[in-house]
Coordinates of C-alpha atoms and ligand atoms in Angstrom, one line a residue:
Chain A
M1 CA -93.3 82.1 83.4
N2 CA -91.0 79.7 81.5
K3 CA -88.5 77.7 83.5
I4 CA -85.2 77.9 81.5
I5 CA -82.6 76.6 83.9
E6 CA -83.0 73.7 86.2
I7 CA -80.3 72.7 88.6
K8 CA -81.0 69.5 90.6
N9 CA -78.9 68.0 93.4
L10 CA -75.8 69.4 92.0
Y11 CA -72.4 68.5 93.5
V12 CA -69.2 69.9 92.2
A13 CA -65.7 69.1 93.6
Y14 CA -62.1 70.0 92.7
D15 CA -60.3 66.7 93.3
D16 CA -61.3 65.9 96.9
N17 CA -62.4 69.4 97.7
L18 CA -66.2 69.5 97.6
V19 CA -67.2 73.0 96.6
L20 CA -70.9 72.8 95.7
E21 CA -73.1 70.6 97.8
N22 CA -76.6 69.6 96.8
I23 CA -77.5 72.8 94.9
N24 CA -81.1 73.0 93.7
L25 CA -82.2 76.1 91.8
D26 CA -84.8 76.9 89.1
I27 CA -84.3 79.9 87.0
Y28 CA -87.2 81.4 85.0
E29 CA -87.2 83.6 82.0
K30 CA -86.5 87.2 82.7
D31 CA -85.4 86.5 86.3
F32 CA -82.8 88.9 87.7
I33 CA -81.0 86.7 90.3
A34 CA -78.2 87.9 92.6
I35 CA -75.9 85.3 94.1
L36 CA -74.2 86.5 97.2
G37 CA -71.7 84.7 99.4
P38 CA -68.3 84.8 101.0
N39 CA -65.1 84.5 98.9
G40 CA -64.4 80.9 98.2
G41 CA -68.1 80.1 98.6
G42 CA -68.3 78.6 95.2
K43 CA -70.1 81.4 93.3
S44 CA -67.7 81.4 90.3
T45 CA -67.8 77.6 90.3
L46 CA -71.5 77.6 90.0
L47 CA -71.4 79.8 87.0
K48 CA -68.7 77.7 85.4
A49 CA -70.8 74.6 86.0
L50 CA -73.7 76.3 84.2
L51 CA -71.4 77.0 81.3
G52 CA -70.2 73.4 81.2
L53 CA -66.7 74.6 81.8
L54 CA -66.1 72.0 84.5
Q55 CA -67.0 68.5 85.3
I56 CA -70.0 68.0 87.7
K57 CA -69.8 65.2 90.2
T58 CA -73.4 64.3 90.5
G59 CA -76.7 65.9 89.9
S60 CA -77.9 67.6 86.7
I61 CA -78.1 71.0 85.0
K62 CA -80.6 71.5 82.3
I63 CA -80.8 74.6 80.2
Y64 CA -83.9 74.6 78.0
G65 CA -83.8 70.9 78.7
K66 CA -80.3 70.4 77.4
R67 CA -76.9 69.8 79.0
P68 CA -74.6 72.8 79.5
N69 CA -72.2 71.6 76.8
E70 CA -74.9 71.9 74.2
S71 CA -76.4 75.1 75.3
R72 CA -73.5 77.1 76.6
N73 CA -73.6 79.5 73.7
L74 CA -76.9 80.8 74.9
F75 CA -75.0 82.6 77.7
G76 CA -73.3 85.9 77.7
Y77 CA -70.5 85.5 80.2
V78 CA -68.6 88.1 82.1
P79 CA -65.8 86.2 83.9
Q80 CA -64.3 87.3 87.2
E81 CA -61.1 88.4 85.4
N82 CA -58.2 87.6 87.7
K83 CA -56.1 85.2 85.7
F84 CA -55.8 87.2 82.5
D85 CA -52.5 87.9 80.8
W86 CA -52.8 91.6 80.5
Q87 CA -49.7 91.7 78.3
F88 CA -51.5 89.8 75.6
P89 CA -51.5 91.9 72.4
I90 CA -55.2 92.7 72.0
S91 CA -57.0 96.0 71.8
V92 CA -60.2 97.0 73.5
I93 CA -62.3 96.8 70.3
D94 CA -60.8 93.4 69.5
V95 CA -61.8 92.0 72.9
I96 CA -65.4 93.2 72.3
L97 CA -65.5 92.0 68.7
S98 CA -64.5 88.5 69.9
G99 CA -68.0 88.2 71.2
R100 CA -69.3 88.4 67.6
L101 CA -67.4 85.2 66.8
K102 CA -70.4 83.4 68.2
F103 CA -72.2 84.1 64.9
K104 CA -69.4 83.0 62.6
K105 CA -69.2 79.7 60.8
N106 CA -68.1 78.1 57.5
F107 CA -64.5 79.4 57.6
N108 CA -65.7 82.9 57.7
F109 CA -64.4 84.3 60.9
F110 CA -63.9 87.8 59.7
Y111 CA -65.7 90.7 61.4
S112 CA -68.4 92.4 59.3
K113 CA -69.2 96.1 59.2
N114 CA -72.2 95.3 61.3
D115 CA -70.0 93.7 64.0
F116 CA -67.9 96.9 64.2
E117 CA -71.0 99.0 64.5
I118 CA -72.4 96.9 67.3
A119 CA -69.0 97.0 69.1
E120 CA -68.8 100.8 68.7
E121 CA -72.3 101.2 69.9
L122 CA -71.4 99.3 73.1
L123 CA -68.3 101.3 73.6
K124 CA -70.3 104.5 73.3
K125 CA -72.9 103.2 75.8
F126 CA -70.2 102.4 78.3
G127 CA -68.1 105.5 77.8
L128 CA -65.2 103.7 76.3
L129 CA -65.2 105.1 72.8
D130 CA -62.0 107.1 73.3
W131 CA -60.3 103.9 74.4
K132 CA -61.4 101.9 71.3
N133 CA -57.9 101.2 69.9
K134 CA -56.0 101.2 73.1
H135 CA -54.3 98.1 74.4
I136 CA -56.3 96.3 77.1
S137 CA -53.6 96.9 79.7
E138 CA -53.9 100.6 79.4
L139 CA -57.3 100.6 81.0
S140 CA -58.1 100.9 84.7
G141 CA -59.6 97.9 86.5
G142 CA -63.1 99.4 86.2
Q143 CA -62.8 100.1 82.5
K144 CA -61.6 96.5 81.9
K145 CA -64.7 95.3 83.7
R146 CA -66.8 97.3 81.4
V147 CA -65.0 96.0 78.3
F148 CA -65.9 92.4 79.4
I149 CA -69.5 93.4 80.0
C150 CA -69.5 94.8 76.4
R151 CA -68.0 91.6 75.1
A152 CA -70.7 89.6 76.8
L153 CA -73.4 91.9 75.4
A154 CA -71.9 91.6 71.9
T155 CA -72.9 88.0 71.9
E156 CA -76.6 89.1 72.0
S157 CA -77.4 86.3 74.3
D158 CA -80.7 86.0 76.1
I159 CA -79.1 84.9 79.4
L160 CA -76.3 86.9 81.0
L161 CA -74.0 85.5 83.6
L162 CA -72.0 88.1 85.4
D163 CA -69.3 87.2 87.9
E164 CA -68.7 90.2 90.2
P165 CA -69.0 92.8 87.4
T166 CA -68.9 95.7 89.7
A167 CA -66.0 94.9 92.0
E168 CA -63.4 97.7 91.7
L169 CA -65.9 100.1 90.2
D170 CA -66.7 103.4 91.8
A171 CA -70.2 103.9 93.1
H172 CA -71.5 106.1 90.2
I173 CA -70.5 103.7 87.5
E174 CA -71.7 100.8 89.6
N175 CA -75.2 102.4 89.7
C176 CA -75.1 103.1 86.0
I177 CA -74.3 99.4 85.3
Y178 CA -77.1 98.2 87.6
D179 CA -79.5 100.6 85.9
F180 CA -78.4 99.3 82.5
L181 CA -78.8 95.7 83.7
K182 CA -82.3 96.5 85.0
E183 CA -83.1 97.9 81.6
L184 CA -81.7 94.8 79.9
N185 CA -83.7 92.6 82.2
S186 CA -86.9 93.5 80.4
K187 CA -85.6 91.3 77.6
K188 CA -83.0 89.1 79.2
T189 CA -82.5 86.7 82.1
I190 CA -79.7 87.9 84.3
I191 CA -77.7 85.9 86.8
L192 CA -75.4 88.1 88.8
V193 CA -72.6 87.3 91.4
T194 CA -72.0 90.3 93.6
H195 CA -71.0 91.5 97.0
D196 CA -73.1 94.7 96.9
I197 CA -75.8 93.5 99.3
G198 CA -76.8 97.1 99.9
I199 CA -77.5 98.2 96.3
I200 CA -78.9 95.2 94.6
S201 CA -82.2 95.0 96.4
G202 CA -83.6 97.8 94.3
Y203 CA -82.7 96.0 91.1
V204 CA -82.9 92.2 91.4
S205 CA -86.0 90.0 91.5
K206 CA -84.4 87.2 93.5
V207 CA -81.5 86.8 95.9
C208 CA -79.7 83.7 97.0
C209 CA -76.7 83.1 99.2
L210 CA -74.0 80.5 98.4
N211 CA -71.5 79.0 100.7
K212 CA -71.1 75.5 99.5
K213 CA -74.8 75.1 99.9
L214 CA -77.3 77.4 98.4
F215 CA -79.5 79.4 100.8
Y216 CA -82.6 80.6 99.1
H217 CA -85.8 82.1 100.3
H218 CA -88.8 81.3 98.1
S219 CA -90.0 84.9 98.3
G220 CA -86.7 85.9 96.6
K221 CA -85.9 88.3 99.4
I222 CA -82.7 88.3 101.5
T223 CA -83.3 87.2 105.0
G224 CA -81.1 87.5 107.9
E225 CA -81.2 83.8 108.4
M226 CA -79.9 83.2 104.8
L227 CA -77.0 85.5 105.3
Q228 CA -76.2 84.0 108.6
N229 CA -76.2 80.6 107.1
A230 CA -74.1 81.5 104.2
Y231 CA -71.5 83.7 106.0
H232 CA -71.5 81.8 109.3
C233 CA -71.3 85.1 111.1
P234 CA -73.6 87.8 112.3
V235 CA -75.2 89.6 109.4
D236 CA -74.3 93.2 110.4
L237 CA -70.7 92.2 110.5
I238 CA -70.5 91.3 106.8
A239 CA -72.8 94.1 105.9
H240 CA -70.7 96.6 107.9
G241 CA -73.9 97.8 109.4
N242 CA -74.9 99.4 106.1
L243 CA -77.5 96.9 105.2
P244 CA -80.7 98.8 104.7
H245 CA -83.5 97.2 106.7
R246 CA -85.8 96.9 103.8
V247 CA -83.5 94.4 102.2
L248 CA -84.2 92.0 105.0
G249 CA -87.4 90.1 104.8
D250 CA -89.6 89.9 107.9
H251 CA -88.4 87.0 110.1
Chain B
M1 CA -22.9 89.2 41.6
P2 CA -20.9 89.2 44.9
E3 CA -18.7 86.2 45.4
I4 CA -20.9 84.9 48.2
F5 CA -23.9 84.2 45.9
Q6 CA -22.0 82.0 43.5
F7 CA -22.5 78.8 45.5
E8 CA -25.7 76.9 45.4
F9 CA -25.5 76.1 49.1
I10 CA -25.3 79.8 49.9
R11 CA -28.3 80.6 47.7
N12 CA -30.2 77.7 49.3
S13 CA -29.4 78.9 52.8
I14 CA -30.6 82.4 52.0
I15 CA -33.9 80.9 50.7
A16 CA -33.9 78.8 53.9
V17 CA -33.4 81.9 56.1
I18 CA -36.4 83.7 54.4
L19 CA -38.7 80.7 54.5
L20 CA -37.8 79.8 58.1
S21 CA -38.2 83.4 59.1
I22 CA -41.8 83.2 57.9
T23 CA -42.5 80.0 59.8
C24 CA -40.7 81.1 62.9
G25 CA -42.3 84.6 62.8
I26 CA -45.8 83.2 62.8
I27 CA -45.3 80.2 65.2
G28 CA -42.8 82.1 67.4
S29 CA -45.2 85.0 67.9
Y30 CA -47.9 82.6 68.9
I31 CA -45.6 80.8 71.3
V32 CA -44.4 84.0 72.9
V33 CA -47.8 85.7 73.4
R34 CA -49.3 82.5 74.7
R35 CA -46.4 82.0 77.0
M36 CA -45.6 78.6 75.6
V37 CA -41.8 79.1 75.4
F38 CA -40.9 76.4 77.9
I39 CA -43.3 73.8 76.5
S40 CA -42.0 74.5 72.9
D41 CA -38.4 74.1 74.0
A42 CA -39.5 70.8 75.6
I43 CA -41.0 69.7 72.3
A44 CA -37.7 70.5 70.5
H45 CA -35.8 68.3 72.9
T46 CA -38.4 65.5 73.1
V47 CA -38.5 65.0 69.3
F48 CA -34.9 64.0 69.5
G49 CA -36.1 60.6 70.8
G50 CA -38.1 60.2 67.6
I51 CA -35.1 61.2 65.5
G52 CA -32.9 58.6 67.3
I53 CA -35.4 55.8 66.9
A54 CA -36.0 56.7 63.2
H55 CA -32.3 56.8 62.6
Y56 CA -31.7 53.4 64.2
F57 CA -34.5 51.6 62.3
G58 CA -33.9 53.5 59.1
F59 CA -37.3 55.3 59.1
N60 CA -37.9 58.7 57.7
I61 CA -36.4 61.1 60.2
F62 CA -39.1 63.7 59.9
A63 CA -41.9 61.2 60.4
G64 CA -40.1 59.7 63.4
A65 CA -39.6 63.0 65.0
F66 CA -43.2 64.2 64.3
V67 CA -44.9 61.0 65.6
F68 CA -42.8 61.0 68.7
G69 CA -43.3 64.7 69.4
I70 CA -47.1 64.5 69.0
L71 CA -47.4 61.3 71.1
A72 CA -45.3 63.0 73.8
M73 CA -47.6 66.0 73.8
I74 CA -50.7 63.8 74.0
I75 CA -49.3 61.8 76.9
L76 CA -48.3 65.0 78.6
E77 CA -51.8 66.3 78.3
L78 CA -53.2 63.1 79.7
I79 CA -50.7 63.0 82.6
I80 CA -51.5 66.6 83.5
R81 CA -55.2 66.1 83.3
Y82 CA -55.4 62.9 85.3
I83 CA -52.4 63.0 87.6
K84 CA -52.4 66.4 89.2
E85 CA -48.6 66.9 89.5
R86 CA -46.6 70.1 88.9
R87 CA -46.8 70.8 85.2
D88 CA -43.3 72.1 84.7
S89 CA -41.7 69.2 86.5
I90 CA -43.5 66.7 84.2
I91 CA -42.5 68.7 81.1
G92 CA -38.9 68.7 82.4
I93 CA -38.9 65.0 82.8
M94 CA -40.5 64.5 79.4
L95 CA -37.8 66.5 77.6
A96 CA -35.0 64.7 79.4
S97 CA -36.6 61.3 78.5
G98 CA -36.8 62.2 74.9
M99 CA -33.2 63.3 74.8
A100 CA -32.0 60.2 76.6
I101 CA -33.9 57.9 74.2
G102 CA -32.4 59.8 71.2
I103 CA -28.9 59.7 72.5
I104 CA -29.1 56.0 73.2
F105 CA -30.5 55.1 69.7
I106 CA -28.0 57.3 67.9
Y107 CA -25.2 55.8 69.9
L108 CA -26.4 52.3 68.8
T109 CA -26.4 53.4 65.2
P110 CA -23.0 53.0 63.5
G111 CA -21.2 56.4 62.8
Y112 CA -23.3 58.1 65.5
S113 CA -21.1 61.0 66.5
T114 CA -21.4 63.2 63.4
D115 CA -25.2 62.7 63.3
L116 CA -25.6 63.5 66.9
F117 CA -23.8 66.8 66.3
S118 CA -25.8 67.7 63.2
Y119 CA -29.1 67.4 65.2
L120 CA -27.9 69.1 68.3
F121 CA -26.3 72.1 66.5
G122 CA -27.9 71.9 63.0
N123 CA -26.4 73.4 59.8
I124 CA -28.3 75.7 57.6
L125 CA -25.7 75.4 54.9
L126 CA -26.6 71.7 54.5
I127 CA -30.3 72.3 53.9
T128 CA -31.6 70.4 50.9
Q129 CA -33.9 71.5 48.1
N130 CA -36.4 69.0 49.4
E131 CA -36.4 70.4 52.8
L132 CA -36.9 73.9 51.4
I133 CA -40.0 72.6 49.6
H134 CA -41.3 71.2 52.9
I135 CA -40.8 74.5 54.7
A136 CA -42.5 76.4 51.8
L137 CA -45.5 74.0 51.9
L138 CA -45.8 74.5 55.7
N139 CA -45.6 78.2 55.2
I140 CA -48.5 78.2 52.7
I141 CA -50.7 76.1 55.0
L142 CA -49.7 78.2 58.0
L143 CA -50.5 81.4 56.2
I144 CA -53.9 80.2 55.1
F145 CA -54.7 78.9 58.6
F146 CA -53.7 82.1 60.2
V147 CA -55.6 84.3 57.8
V148 CA -58.8 82.2 58.1
Y149 CA -58.6 81.7 61.9
F150 CA -56.8 84.8 63.1
N151 CA -59.7 86.2 65.1
V152 CA -60.5 82.8 66.6
L153 CA -56.9 82.1 67.5
R154 CA -56.6 85.5 69.2
A155 CA -59.8 85.0 71.1
I156 CA -58.8 81.6 72.3
A157 CA -55.3 82.7 73.2
F158 CA -56.7 85.7 75.2
D159 CA -59.6 83.9 76.9
N160 CA -59.9 80.2 76.4
D161 CA -63.0 79.8 78.5
F162 CA -64.9 82.5 76.7
A163 CA -64.1 80.9 73.4
V164 CA -65.4 77.6 74.7
V165 CA -68.6 79.3 75.8
L166 CA -69.0 80.7 72.3
K167 CA -68.7 77.1 71.0
L168 CA -65.7 77.9 68.9
P169 CA -63.7 74.9 67.8
V170 CA -61.2 75.5 70.7
Q171 CA -59.9 71.9 71.1
N172 CA -59.4 71.4 67.4
I173 CA -57.6 74.6 66.9
N174 CA -55.4 74.1 70.0
F175 CA -54.5 70.7 68.7
A176 CA -53.8 72.0 65.2
M177 CA -51.5 74.6 66.7
T178 CA -49.6 71.9 68.6
I179 CA -49.1 70.1 65.3
F180 CA -47.9 73.3 63.6
I181 CA -45.5 74.1 66.4
T182 CA -44.1 70.6 66.3
I183 CA -43.6 70.6 62.6
A184 CA -42.1 74.1 62.6
I185 CA -39.6 73.0 65.3
I186 CA -38.6 69.9 63.5
L187 CA -38.0 71.8 60.2
S188 CA -36.0 74.5 62.0
I189 CA -33.9 72.0 63.9
K190 CA -32.1 71.2 60.6
A191 CA -31.0 74.9 60.4
V192 CA -29.9 75.7 64.0
G193 CA -30.2 72.5 65.9
I194 CA -32.2 71.3 68.9
I195 CA -30.4 73.5 71.4
L196 CA -30.8 76.8 69.6
V197 CA -34.2 76.3 67.9
I198 CA -36.2 77.9 70.6
A199 CA -34.1 81.1 70.3
L200 CA -34.8 81.2 66.6
L201 CA -38.5 81.0 67.3
T202 CA -38.7 83.4 70.3
I203 CA -36.2 86.2 70.0
P204 CA -37.7 88.0 67.0
P205 CA -41.2 88.1 68.5
S206 CA -39.9 89.1 71.9
I207 CA -38.2 92.1 70.3
A208 CA -41.3 92.9 68.2
S209 CA -43.5 92.8 71.3
F210 CA -41.3 95.5 72.9
F211 CA -42.5 97.9 70.3
F212 CA -46.0 96.6 69.2
N213 CA -49.1 95.7 71.0
D214 CA -50.9 94.2 68.1
L215 CA -50.5 90.5 67.2
K216 CA -50.4 91.1 63.4
K217 CA -47.7 93.7 63.7
I218 CA -45.7 91.4 66.0
I219 CA -45.9 88.6 63.5
I220 CA -44.8 90.8 60.5
T221 CA -42.0 92.5 62.5
S222 CA -40.8 89.1 63.7
I223 CA -40.6 87.8 60.1
C224 CA -38.6 90.9 59.0
L225 CA -36.3 90.6 62.0
G226 CA -35.8 86.9 61.3
I227 CA -34.7 87.6 57.8
L228 CA -32.4 90.4 58.9
F229 CA -30.7 88.3 61.6
G230 CA -30.5 85.2 59.4
C231 CA -28.8 87.1 56.5
C232 CA -26.4 88.9 58.8
G233 CA -25.6 85.6 60.4
L234 CA -24.9 83.9 57.1
Y235 CA -22.7 86.8 56.0
F236 CA -20.6 86.8 59.2
S237 CA -20.4 83.1 59.5
Y238 CA -19.2 82.9 55.9
N239 CA -16.6 85.6 56.3
F240 CA -15.2 84.5 59.6
D241 CA -15.8 80.8 59.1
L242 CA -18.0 80.3 62.2
P243 CA -21.0 78.0 62.7
T244 CA -24.0 79.7 61.1
G245 CA -26.7 78.8 63.6
A246 CA -24.8 80.0 66.6
V247 CA -23.9 83.3 64.8
I248 CA -27.5 83.9 63.9
I249 CA -28.6 83.4 67.5
L250 CA -25.8 85.6 68.9
I251 CA -26.8 88.4 66.5
S252 CA -30.4 88.0 67.6
V253 CA -29.4 88.2 71.2
C254 CA -27.4 91.4 70.7
F255 CA -30.4 92.9 69.0
Y256 CA -32.6 91.8 71.8
L257 CA -30.4 93.5 74.4
I258 CA -30.1 96.7 72.3
S259 CA -33.9 96.8 71.9
L260 CA -34.4 96.1 75.6
I261 CA -32.1 99.0 76.6
F262 CA -33.7 101.2 73.9
K263 CA -37.2 100.4 75.3
K264 CA -36.1 101.2 78.9
I265 CA -34.6 104.5 77.9
K266 CA -37.7 105.4 76.0
Q267 CA -39.9 104.5 79.0
K268 CA -37.7 106.7 81.3
F269 CA -37.9 109.5 78.8
A270 CA -41.7 109.3 78.6
F271 CA -41.9 109.2 82.3
H272 CA -39.8 112.3 82.7
K273 CA -42.0 114.1 80.1
I274 CA -45.0 113.3 82.2
Q275 CA -43.3 114.8 85.3
Ligands
ADP301 N1 -59.5 75.5 89.4 C1 -59.6 75.2 90.7 N2 -58.9 74.1 91.2 C2 -59.0 73.8 92.5 N3 -59.8 74.4 93.4 C3 -60.5 75.5 93.0 C4 -60.4 75.9 91.6 N4 -61.2 77.0 91.5 C5 -61.8 77.3 92.7 N5 -61.3 76.3 93.6 C6 -61.7 76.3 95.0 O1 -63.1 76.2 95.0 C7 -63.7 77.0 96.1 C8 -64.7 78.0 95.5 O2 -64.1 78.9 94.6 P1 -64.9 79.9 93.8 O3 -66.0 79.2 93.1 O4 -63.9 80.7 93.0 O5 -65.5 80.8 94.9 P2 -66.1 82.3 94.9 O6 -66.3 82.7 93.4 O7 -67.4 82.2 95.6 O8 -65.2 83.2 95.6 C9 -62.5 77.7 96.7 O9 -62.2 77.1 97.9 C10 -61.4 77.5 95.7 O10 -60.2 77.4 96.4
MG302 MG1 -65.5 84.2 92.3

């Protein structure tokens, strides 16, 4: 399989606060990687570093051999929306259409009929068609999440970066989204930040835990040791005892 | 023709009201939805430093204000990027420095007091034909820019990071908008003065955003409201012999309050209907 992303000895800091320490990770084409870890563990920071949205201290990130700044438009990005201005005047369809701007150039930033069709197709798929022209603030948290997934998919990127796309979603929709991602995975590489330790095992091909350092088992399975290292506490505490045993590798 | 239209300065100021309403409707809506009201007010005060310096050395006032304003914004960006201090404190210090520099240089220029007042409070009745042409030119460029980049501007304003990931020209467009905001403010200062210019820019879009959730509608409504308030203001200030800029702003504020009350009542009503 093709290696598409190579992270080597990566250190990232906000001022003096070291957030990522010596991260090494290779990502291959059509991987479906889940990144687990406690809040503040640096998961969002790692995704932003991949996108070239923040300065890295030392180390390197190569995406198809290029720096993030050059290759960031290969990603479809679903941010962990917590700093959005929900009062901003934009409708659901316009949020999704903005993903299509990736293909615009030469002073032509208008949306084509094709763009609208793609956006409506996505709305339909995610059960949001009735909300098409609603203002973004009128949606529930889970619906907003789906809109951002649609926006990322509208970019038709080969690599998807999803930052906690299923937080706030109810179990049914959560499963739908994972099924959908699984289906997409036959064509796309997916990097997913999540807390759903229980569910993901059936879907993802690899799991790693991030808490400043990256804990990764070469088999791609979650191990008790990994979780313990990342969460600094007994595993069943963070998993609330619901962690199915098959998720844990033999150790 | 009513008596009021007989004077050229009245005709000029009506044209000024219409042209400035277009400028302020577009720029003001952008400022309001991006929550840049404070920084824009800071630009308005800071450019006074440039006005003072240009006045003293006999440069072109507009050029002085523009260069000073843009330099201040660049320095501000650098300070915020490299020295992590509270953003609003730094902006507050910047605007005070600009004002202080302006006051000193205008004081040093002979015959300062009348000029000081004309910049602080403005006078739409004294707008020259040349200035009207400048505003018209700005409007044409602004309209073209907004039509071409509307979708990009909205995407950047809503989610800057995502626009960066799409490799849209985010930095260039943000910088272009800073330049437009600065020019719009400098041209509007002539009409209502440094102290009131931010109200001229932000009250109409604030009212419009009570009723519309769509950026295009907010812009168009703001332009119409701007023209309405401006014309009412001219009429009242002419008839009661009051300073025009202040009358325009007070009329805007009254409308703002009425709209606010109207909106709250409407919300209450809608809420009761649900119950
Ligand atoms: N913009 C920022 N400026 C300063 N510190 C930040 C910033 N963003 C995140 N941090 C810090 O970096 C650490 C990791 O944050 P984050 O990557 O958001 O973690 P996670 O997504 O795993 O919850 C946290 O301690 C947080 O306080
Ligand atoms: Mg996060």
